[in-house]
PDB file of C-alpha atoms in Angstrom:
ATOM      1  CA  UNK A1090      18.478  21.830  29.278  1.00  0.00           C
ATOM      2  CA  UNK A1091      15.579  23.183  27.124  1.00  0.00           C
ATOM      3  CA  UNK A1092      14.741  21.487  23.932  1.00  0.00           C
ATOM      4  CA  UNK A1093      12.496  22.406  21.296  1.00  0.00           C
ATOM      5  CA  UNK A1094       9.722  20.179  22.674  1.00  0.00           C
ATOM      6  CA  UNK A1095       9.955  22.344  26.128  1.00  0.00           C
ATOM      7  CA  UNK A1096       9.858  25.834  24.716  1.00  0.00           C
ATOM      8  CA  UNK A1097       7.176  25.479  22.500  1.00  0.00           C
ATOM      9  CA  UNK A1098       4.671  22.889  24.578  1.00  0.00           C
ATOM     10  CA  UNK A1099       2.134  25.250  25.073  1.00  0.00           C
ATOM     11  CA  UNK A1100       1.781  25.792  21.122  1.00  0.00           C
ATOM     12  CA  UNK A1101       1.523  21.644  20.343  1.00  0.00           C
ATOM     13  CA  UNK A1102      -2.119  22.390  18.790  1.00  0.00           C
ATOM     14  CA  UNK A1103      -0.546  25.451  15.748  1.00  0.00           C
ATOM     15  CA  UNK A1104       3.044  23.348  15.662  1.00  0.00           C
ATOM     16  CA  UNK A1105       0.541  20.309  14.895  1.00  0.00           C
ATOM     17  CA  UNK A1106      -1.270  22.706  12.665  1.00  0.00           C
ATOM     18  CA  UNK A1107       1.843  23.945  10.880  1.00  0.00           C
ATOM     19  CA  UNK A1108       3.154  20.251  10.311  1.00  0.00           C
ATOM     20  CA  UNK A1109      -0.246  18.716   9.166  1.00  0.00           C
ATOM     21  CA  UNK A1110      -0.511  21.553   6.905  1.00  0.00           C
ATOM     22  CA  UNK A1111       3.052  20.758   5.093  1.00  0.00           C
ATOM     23  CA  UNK A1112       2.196  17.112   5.177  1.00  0.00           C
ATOM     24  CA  UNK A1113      -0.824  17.637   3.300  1.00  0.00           C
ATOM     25  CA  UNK A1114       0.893  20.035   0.429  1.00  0.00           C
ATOM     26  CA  UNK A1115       2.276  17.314  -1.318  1.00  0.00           C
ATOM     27  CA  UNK A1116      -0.612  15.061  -1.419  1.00  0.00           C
ATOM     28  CA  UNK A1117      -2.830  18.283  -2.739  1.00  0.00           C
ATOM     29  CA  UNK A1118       0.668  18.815  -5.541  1.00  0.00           C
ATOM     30  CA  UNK A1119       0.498  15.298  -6.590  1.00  0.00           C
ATOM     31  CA  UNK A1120      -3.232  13.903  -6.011  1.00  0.00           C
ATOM     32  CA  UNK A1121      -2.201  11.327  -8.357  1.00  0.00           C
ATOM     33  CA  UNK A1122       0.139   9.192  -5.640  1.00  0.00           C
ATOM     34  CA  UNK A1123      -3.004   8.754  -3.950  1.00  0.00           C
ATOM     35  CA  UNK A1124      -5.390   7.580  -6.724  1.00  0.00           C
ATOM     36  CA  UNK A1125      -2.282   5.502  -7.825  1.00  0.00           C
ATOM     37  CA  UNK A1126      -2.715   3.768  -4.161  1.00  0.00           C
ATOM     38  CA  UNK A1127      -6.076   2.793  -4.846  1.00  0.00           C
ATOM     39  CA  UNK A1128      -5.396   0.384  -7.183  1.00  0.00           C
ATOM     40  CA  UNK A1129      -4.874  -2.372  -4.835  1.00  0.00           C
ATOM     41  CA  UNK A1130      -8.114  -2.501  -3.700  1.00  0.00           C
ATOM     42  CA  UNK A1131      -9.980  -1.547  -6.881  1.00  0.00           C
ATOM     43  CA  UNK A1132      -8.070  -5.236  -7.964  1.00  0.00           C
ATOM     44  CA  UNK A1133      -9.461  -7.262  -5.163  1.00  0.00           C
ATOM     45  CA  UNK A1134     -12.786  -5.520  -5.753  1.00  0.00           C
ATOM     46  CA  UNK A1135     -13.378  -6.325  -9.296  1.00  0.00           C
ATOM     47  CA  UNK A1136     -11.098  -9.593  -9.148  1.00  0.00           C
ATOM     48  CA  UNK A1137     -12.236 -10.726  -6.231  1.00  0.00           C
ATOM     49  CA  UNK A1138     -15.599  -9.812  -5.200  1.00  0.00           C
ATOM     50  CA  UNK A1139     -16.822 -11.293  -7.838  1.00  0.00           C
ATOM     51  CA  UNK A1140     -15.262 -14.784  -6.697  1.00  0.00           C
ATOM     52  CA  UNK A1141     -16.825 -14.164  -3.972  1.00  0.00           C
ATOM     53  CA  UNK A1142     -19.795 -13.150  -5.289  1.00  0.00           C
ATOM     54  CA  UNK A1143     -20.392 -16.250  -7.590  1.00  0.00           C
ATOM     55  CA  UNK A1144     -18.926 -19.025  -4.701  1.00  0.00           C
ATOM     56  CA  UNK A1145     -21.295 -17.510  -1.913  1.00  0.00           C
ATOM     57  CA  UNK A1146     -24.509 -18.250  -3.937  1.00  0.00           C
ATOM     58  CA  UNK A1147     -26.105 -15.247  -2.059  1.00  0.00           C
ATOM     59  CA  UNK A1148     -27.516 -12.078  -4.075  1.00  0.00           C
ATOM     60  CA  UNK A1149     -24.633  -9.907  -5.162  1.00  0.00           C
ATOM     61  CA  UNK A1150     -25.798  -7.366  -2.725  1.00  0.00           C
ATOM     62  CA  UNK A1151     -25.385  -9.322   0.242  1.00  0.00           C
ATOM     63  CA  UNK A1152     -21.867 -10.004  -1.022  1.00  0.00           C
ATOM     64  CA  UNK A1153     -20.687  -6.282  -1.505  1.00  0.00           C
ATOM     65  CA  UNK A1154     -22.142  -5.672   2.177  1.00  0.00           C
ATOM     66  CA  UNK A1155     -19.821  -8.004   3.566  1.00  0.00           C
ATOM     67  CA  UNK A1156     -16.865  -7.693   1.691  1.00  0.00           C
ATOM     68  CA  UNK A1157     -16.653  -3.858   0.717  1.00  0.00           C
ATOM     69  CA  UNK A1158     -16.093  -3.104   4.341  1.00  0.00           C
ATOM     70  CA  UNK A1159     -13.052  -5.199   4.405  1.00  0.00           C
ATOM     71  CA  UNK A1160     -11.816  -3.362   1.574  1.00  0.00           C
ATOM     72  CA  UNK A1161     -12.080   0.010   3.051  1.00  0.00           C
ATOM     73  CA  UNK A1162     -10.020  -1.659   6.175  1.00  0.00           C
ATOM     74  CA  UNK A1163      -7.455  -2.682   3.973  1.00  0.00           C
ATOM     75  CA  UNK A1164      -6.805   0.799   2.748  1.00  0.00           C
ATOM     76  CA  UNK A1165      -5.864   2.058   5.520  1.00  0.00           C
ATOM     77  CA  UNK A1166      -3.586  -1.405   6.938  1.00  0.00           C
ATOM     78  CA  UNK A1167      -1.671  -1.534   3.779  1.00  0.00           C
ATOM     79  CA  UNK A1168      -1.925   3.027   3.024  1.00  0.00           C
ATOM     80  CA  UNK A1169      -0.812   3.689   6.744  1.00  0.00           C
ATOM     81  CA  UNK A1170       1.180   1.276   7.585  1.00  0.00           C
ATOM     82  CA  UNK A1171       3.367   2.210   4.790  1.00  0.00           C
ATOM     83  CA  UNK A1172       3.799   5.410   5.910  1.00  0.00           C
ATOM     84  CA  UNK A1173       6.779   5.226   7.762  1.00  0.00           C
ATOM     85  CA  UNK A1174       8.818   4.606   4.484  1.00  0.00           C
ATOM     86  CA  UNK A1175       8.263   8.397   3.854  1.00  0.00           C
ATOM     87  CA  UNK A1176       9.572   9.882   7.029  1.00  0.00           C
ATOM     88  CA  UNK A1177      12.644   6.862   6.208  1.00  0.00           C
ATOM     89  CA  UNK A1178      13.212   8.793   2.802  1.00  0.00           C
ATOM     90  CA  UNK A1179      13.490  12.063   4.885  1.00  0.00           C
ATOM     91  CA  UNK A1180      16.179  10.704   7.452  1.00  0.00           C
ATOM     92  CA  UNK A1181      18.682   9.719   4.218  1.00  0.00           C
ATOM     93  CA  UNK A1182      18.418  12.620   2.375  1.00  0.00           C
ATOM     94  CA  UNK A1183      18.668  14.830   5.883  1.00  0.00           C
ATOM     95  CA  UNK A1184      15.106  16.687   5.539  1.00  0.00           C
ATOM     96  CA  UNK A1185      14.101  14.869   8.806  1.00  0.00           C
ATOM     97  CA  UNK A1186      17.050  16.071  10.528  1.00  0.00           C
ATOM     98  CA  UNK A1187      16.479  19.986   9.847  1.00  0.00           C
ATOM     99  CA  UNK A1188      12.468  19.522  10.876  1.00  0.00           C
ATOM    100  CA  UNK A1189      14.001  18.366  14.554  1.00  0.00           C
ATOM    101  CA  UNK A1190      16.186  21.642  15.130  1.00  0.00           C
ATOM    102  CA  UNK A1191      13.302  24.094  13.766  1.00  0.00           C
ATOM    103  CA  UNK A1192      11.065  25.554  16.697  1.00  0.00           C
ATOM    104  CA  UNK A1193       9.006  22.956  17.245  1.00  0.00           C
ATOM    105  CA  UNK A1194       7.230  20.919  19.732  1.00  0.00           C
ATOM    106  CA  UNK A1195       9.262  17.564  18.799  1.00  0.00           C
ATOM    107  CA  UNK A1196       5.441  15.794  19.081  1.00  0.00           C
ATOM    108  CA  UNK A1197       3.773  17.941  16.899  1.00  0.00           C
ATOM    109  CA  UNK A1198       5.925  16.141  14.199  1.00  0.00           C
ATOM    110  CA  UNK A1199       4.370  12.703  14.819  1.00  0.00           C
ATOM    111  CA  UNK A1200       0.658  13.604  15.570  1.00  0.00           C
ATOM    112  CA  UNK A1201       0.956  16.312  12.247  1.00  0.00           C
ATOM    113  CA  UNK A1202       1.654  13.346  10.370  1.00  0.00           C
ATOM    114  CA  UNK A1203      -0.553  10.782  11.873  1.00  0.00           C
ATOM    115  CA  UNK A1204      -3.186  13.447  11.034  1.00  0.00           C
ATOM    116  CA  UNK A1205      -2.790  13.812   7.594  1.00  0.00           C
ATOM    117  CA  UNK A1206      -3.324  10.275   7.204  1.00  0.00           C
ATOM    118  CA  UNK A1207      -7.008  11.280   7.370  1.00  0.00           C
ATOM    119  CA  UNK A1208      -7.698  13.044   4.279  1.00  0.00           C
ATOM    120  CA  UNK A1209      -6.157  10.032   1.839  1.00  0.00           C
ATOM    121  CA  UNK A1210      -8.586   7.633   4.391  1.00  0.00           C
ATOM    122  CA  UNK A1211     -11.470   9.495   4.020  1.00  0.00           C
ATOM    123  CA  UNK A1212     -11.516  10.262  -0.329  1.00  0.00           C
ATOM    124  CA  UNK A1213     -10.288   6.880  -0.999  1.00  0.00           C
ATOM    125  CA  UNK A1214     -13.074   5.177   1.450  1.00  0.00           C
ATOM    126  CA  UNK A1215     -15.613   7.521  -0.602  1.00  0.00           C
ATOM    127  CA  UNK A1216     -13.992   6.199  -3.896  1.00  0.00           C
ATOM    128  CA  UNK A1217     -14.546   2.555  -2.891  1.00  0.00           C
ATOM    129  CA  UNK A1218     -18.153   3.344  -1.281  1.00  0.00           C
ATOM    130  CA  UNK A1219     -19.232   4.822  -5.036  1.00  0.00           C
ATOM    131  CA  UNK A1220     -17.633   2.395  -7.195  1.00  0.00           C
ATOM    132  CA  UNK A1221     -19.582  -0.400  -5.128  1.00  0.00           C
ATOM    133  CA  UNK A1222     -22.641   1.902  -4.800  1.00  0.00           C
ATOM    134  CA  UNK A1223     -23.315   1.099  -8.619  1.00  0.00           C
ATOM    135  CA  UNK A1224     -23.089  -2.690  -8.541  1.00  0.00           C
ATOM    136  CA  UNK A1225     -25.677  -3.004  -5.578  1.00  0.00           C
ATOM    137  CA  UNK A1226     -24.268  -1.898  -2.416  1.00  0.00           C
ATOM    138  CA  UNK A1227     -26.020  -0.157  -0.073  1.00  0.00           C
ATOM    139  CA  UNK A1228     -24.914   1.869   3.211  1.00  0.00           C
ATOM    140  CA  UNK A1229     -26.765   3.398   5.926  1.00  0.00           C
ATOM    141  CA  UNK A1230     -25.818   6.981   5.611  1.00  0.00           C
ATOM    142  CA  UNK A1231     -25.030   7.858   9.173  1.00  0.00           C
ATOM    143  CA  UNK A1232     -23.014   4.167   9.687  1.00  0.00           C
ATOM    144  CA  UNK A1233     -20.831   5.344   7.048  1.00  0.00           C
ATOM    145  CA  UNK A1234     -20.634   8.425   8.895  1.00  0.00           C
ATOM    146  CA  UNK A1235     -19.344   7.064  11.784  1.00  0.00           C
ATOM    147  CA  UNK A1236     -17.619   4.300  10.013  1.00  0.00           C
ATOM    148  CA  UNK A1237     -15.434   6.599   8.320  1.00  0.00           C
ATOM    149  CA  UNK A1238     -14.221   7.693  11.557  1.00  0.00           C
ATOM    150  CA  UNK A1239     -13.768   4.986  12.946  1.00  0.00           C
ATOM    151  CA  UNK A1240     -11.244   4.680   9.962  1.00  0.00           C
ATOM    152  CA  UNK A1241      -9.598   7.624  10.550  1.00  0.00           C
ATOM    153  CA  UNK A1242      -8.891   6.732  14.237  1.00  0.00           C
ATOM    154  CA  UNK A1243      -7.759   3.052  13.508  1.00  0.00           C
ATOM    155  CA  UNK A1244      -5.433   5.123  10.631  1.00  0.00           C
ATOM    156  CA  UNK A1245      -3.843   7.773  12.825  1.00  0.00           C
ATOM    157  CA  UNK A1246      -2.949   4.821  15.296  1.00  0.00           C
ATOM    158  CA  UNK A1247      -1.426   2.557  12.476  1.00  0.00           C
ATOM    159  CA  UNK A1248       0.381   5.601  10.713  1.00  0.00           C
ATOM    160  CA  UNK A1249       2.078   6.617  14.303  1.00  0.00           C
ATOM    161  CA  UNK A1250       3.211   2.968  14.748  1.00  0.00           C
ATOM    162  CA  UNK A1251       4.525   3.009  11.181  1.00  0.00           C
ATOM    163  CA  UNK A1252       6.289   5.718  11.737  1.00  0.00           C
ATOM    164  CA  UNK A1253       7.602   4.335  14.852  1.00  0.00           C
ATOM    165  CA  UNK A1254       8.919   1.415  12.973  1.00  0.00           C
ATOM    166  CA  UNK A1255      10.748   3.981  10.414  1.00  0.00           C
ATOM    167  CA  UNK A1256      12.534   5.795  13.215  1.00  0.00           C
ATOM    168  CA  UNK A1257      13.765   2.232  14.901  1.00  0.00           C
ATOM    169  CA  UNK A1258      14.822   1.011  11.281  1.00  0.00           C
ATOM    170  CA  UNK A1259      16.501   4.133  10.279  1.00  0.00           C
ATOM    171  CA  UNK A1260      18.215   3.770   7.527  1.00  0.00           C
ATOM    172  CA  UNK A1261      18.044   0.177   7.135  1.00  0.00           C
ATOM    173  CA  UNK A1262      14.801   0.116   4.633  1.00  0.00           C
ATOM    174  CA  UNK A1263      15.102  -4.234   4.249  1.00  0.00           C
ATOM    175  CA  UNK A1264      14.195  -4.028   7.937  1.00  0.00           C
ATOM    176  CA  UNK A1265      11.406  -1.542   7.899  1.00  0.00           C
ATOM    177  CA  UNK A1266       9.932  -3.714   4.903  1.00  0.00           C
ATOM    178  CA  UNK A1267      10.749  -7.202   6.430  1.00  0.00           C
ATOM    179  CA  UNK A1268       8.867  -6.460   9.718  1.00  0.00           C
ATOM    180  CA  UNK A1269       5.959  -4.104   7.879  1.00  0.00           C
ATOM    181  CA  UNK A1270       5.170  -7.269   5.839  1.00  0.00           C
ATOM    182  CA  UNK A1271       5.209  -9.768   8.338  1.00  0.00           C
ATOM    183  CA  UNK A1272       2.857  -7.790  10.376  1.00  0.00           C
ATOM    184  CA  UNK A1273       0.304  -6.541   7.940  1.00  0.00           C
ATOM    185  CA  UNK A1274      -0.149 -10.068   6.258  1.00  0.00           C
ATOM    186  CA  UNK A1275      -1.151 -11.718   9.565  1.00  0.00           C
ATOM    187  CA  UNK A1276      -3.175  -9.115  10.556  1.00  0.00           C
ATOM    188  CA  UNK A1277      -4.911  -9.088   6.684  1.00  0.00           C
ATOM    189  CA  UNK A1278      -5.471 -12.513   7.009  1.00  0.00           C
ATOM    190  CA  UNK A1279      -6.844 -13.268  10.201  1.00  0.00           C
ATOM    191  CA  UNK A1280      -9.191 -10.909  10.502  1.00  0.00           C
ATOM    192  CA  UNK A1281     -12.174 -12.044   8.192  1.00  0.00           C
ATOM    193  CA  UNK A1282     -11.577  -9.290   5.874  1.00  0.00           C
ATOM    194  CA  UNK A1283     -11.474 -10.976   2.539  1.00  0.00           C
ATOM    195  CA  UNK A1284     -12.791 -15.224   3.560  1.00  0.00           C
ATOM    196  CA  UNK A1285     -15.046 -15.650   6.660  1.00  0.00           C
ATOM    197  CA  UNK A1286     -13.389 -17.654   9.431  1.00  0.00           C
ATOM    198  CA  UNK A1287     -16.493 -19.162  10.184  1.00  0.00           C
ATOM    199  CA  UNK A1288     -15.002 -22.846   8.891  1.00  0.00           C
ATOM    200  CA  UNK A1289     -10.890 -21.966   9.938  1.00  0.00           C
ATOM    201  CA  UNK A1290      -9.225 -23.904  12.760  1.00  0.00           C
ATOM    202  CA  UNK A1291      -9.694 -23.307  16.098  1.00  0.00           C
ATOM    203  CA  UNK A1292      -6.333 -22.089  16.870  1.00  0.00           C
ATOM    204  CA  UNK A1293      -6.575 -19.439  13.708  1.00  0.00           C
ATOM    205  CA  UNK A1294     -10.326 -18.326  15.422  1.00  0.00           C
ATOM    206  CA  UNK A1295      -8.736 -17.330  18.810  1.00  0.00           C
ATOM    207  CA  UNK A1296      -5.940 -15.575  17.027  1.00  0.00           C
ATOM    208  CA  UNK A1297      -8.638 -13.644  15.133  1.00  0.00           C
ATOM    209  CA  UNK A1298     -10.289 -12.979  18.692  1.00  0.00           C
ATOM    210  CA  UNK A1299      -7.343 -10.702  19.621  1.00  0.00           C
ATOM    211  CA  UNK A1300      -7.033  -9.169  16.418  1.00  0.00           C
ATOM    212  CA  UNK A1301      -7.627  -5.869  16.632  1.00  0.00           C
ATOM    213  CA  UNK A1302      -8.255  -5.430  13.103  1.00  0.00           C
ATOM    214  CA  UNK A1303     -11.094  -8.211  13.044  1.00  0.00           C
ATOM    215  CA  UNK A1304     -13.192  -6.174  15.260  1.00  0.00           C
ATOM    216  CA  UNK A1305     -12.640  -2.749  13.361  1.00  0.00           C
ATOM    217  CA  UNK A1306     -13.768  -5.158  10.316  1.00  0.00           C
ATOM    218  CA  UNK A1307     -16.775  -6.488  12.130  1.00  0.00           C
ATOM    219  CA  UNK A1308     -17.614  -3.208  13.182  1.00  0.00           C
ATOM    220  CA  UNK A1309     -17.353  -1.622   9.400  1.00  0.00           C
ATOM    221  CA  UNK A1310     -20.186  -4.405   8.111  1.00  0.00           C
ATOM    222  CA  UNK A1311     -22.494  -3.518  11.130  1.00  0.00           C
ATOM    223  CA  UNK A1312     -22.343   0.025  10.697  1.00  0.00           C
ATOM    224  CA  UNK A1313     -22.223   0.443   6.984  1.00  0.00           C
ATOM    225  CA  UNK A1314     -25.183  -2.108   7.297  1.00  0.00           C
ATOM    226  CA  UNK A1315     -27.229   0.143   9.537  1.00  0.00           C
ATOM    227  CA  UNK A1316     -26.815  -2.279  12.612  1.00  0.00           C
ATOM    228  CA  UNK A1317     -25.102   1.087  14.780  1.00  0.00           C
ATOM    229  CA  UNK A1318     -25.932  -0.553  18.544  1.00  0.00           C
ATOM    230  CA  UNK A1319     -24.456  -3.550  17.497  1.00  0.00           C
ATOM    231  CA  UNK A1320     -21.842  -5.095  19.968  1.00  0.00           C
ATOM    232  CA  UNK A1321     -19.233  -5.682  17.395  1.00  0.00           C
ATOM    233  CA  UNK A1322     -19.772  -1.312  16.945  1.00  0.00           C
ATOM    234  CA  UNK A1323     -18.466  -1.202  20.539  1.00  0.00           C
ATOM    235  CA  UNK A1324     -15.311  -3.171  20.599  1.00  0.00           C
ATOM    236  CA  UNK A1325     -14.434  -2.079  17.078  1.00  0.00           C
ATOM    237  CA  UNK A1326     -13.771   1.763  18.635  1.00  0.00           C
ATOM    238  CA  UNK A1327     -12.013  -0.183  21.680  1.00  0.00           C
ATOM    239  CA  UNK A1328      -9.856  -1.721  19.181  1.00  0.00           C
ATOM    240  CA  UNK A1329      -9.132   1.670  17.023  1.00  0.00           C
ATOM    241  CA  UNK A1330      -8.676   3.889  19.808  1.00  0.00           C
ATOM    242  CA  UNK A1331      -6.383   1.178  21.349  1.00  0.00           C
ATOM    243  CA  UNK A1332      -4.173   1.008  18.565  1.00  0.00           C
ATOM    244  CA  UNK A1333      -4.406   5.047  18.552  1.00  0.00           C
ATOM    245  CA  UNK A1334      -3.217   5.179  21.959  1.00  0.00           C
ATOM    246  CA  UNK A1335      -0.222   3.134  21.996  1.00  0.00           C
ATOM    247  CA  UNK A1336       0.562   4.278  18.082  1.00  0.00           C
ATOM    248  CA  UNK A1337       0.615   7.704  19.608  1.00  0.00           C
ATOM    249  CA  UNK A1338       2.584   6.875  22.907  1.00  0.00           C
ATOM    250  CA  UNK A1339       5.080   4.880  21.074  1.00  0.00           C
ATOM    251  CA  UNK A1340       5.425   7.111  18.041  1.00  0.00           C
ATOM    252  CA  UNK A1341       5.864  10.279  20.226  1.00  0.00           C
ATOM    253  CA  UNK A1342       8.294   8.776  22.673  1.00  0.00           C
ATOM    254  CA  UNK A1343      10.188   7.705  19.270  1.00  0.00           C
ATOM    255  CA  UNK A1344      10.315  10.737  17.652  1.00  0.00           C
ATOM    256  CA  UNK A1345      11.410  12.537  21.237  1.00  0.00           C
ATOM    257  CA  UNK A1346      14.251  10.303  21.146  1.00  0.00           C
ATOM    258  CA  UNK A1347      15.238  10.699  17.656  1.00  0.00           C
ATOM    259  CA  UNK A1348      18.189  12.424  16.555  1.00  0.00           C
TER     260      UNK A1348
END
């Protein structure tokens, strides 16, 4: 039997094309949704760094370099892995349904809109980077080069696992929630991202060993601190394009499935 996935194979790269594209038209209609979305960490910067900042006892500059990496992290756990609520919205009104009959390559759906998770990544990172930028912080150029891609990669991994989640949930948006949040909080929490773990228990420290999201935070502060052979550089892209992988595997074998 030939599906849309097996006639159109071949063109994955233009259906991926085609889908990114029509992801991306509302964002450009509305930019407003996503400046809306930074709020949350705008809050925790000016709330509080500047706890942070005044409990550390180190110069505020030092402070910003360690925390305003977190931040940037945190926009993409808590942007991305919301995601999935979107392509929930699209199964109940029936959009989602018409998208899986239309000529297609049935992955091009999931890695078109694990894509366009880039763009909001990338502006709202810059966003953060230039608010901080005029209360001290400073950035190696090329480490925030590479640390925005880094970003994107940990983001397209998330998103695709969100949108996993979304598929499995269906309709049923208490469950897509319930899990999302029990998740991301963990995850928040234990990787160093807004308190160092320096003085938590020694259980909480090897949880935040296996955290994937520790490393990507470690490796944010080395390379937005210049620090680009660091070793924390290394298994923060292990840990990105890990999640990646199995966001993309799972979210593509989801979407196959779907109906």
């Amino acid at each position: 039997m030939t599906t849309p996935d097996t006639l159109v194979r071949p063109h994955l790269l233009r259906d991926t094309r085609n889908v990114l594209t029509r992801e991306l038209k509302p964002v450009l209609r509305d930019p407003f949704t996503m400046i809306f979305s930074l709020l949350q960490p705008l809050v925790f910067l000016g709330l509080f760094g500047p706890l942070l900042i005044g409990s550390s006892g180190e110069p505020p500059a030092e402070t910003l370099a360690w925390f305003v990496p977190g931040v940037l992290v945190m926009i993409v756990l808590f942007g991305t892995g919301a995601t999935g609520s979107n392509l929930q919205y699209e199964m109940m009104t029936g959009s989602h349904e018409r998208t899986l009959v239309a000529p297609l390559a049935r992955s091009s759906l999931l890695t078109g809109r694990a894509l366009k998770e880039v763009a909001p990544i990338v502006i709202q990172a810059l966003v953060i980077v230039a608010i901080a930028w005029a209360f001290g912080f400073a950035v190696n150029p090329l480490g925030l080069v590479i640390g925005l891609a880094l970003l994107a990669v940990f983001g397209i991994g998330l998103g695709s696992l969100s949108y996993a989640l979304a598929i499995a949930s269906k309709e049923r948006e208490w469950l897509f929630w319930g899990v999302q949040q029990m998740l991301i909080f963990p995850l928040l929490i234990l990787s160093g991202m807004l308190l160092p773990l320096d003085a938590a228990p020694e259980w909480m420290r090897g949880v935040a060993a296996v955290n994937p999201v520790n490393w990507i935070v470690q490796a944010e502060r080395a390379l937005f601190a210049g620090d680009l052979a660091d070793i924390t550089v290394l298994w923060g892209w292990l840990a990105a394009v890990a999640v990646a992988a199995v966001g993309l595997i799972v979210g593509v074998r989801a979407i196959r499935r779907s109906s």
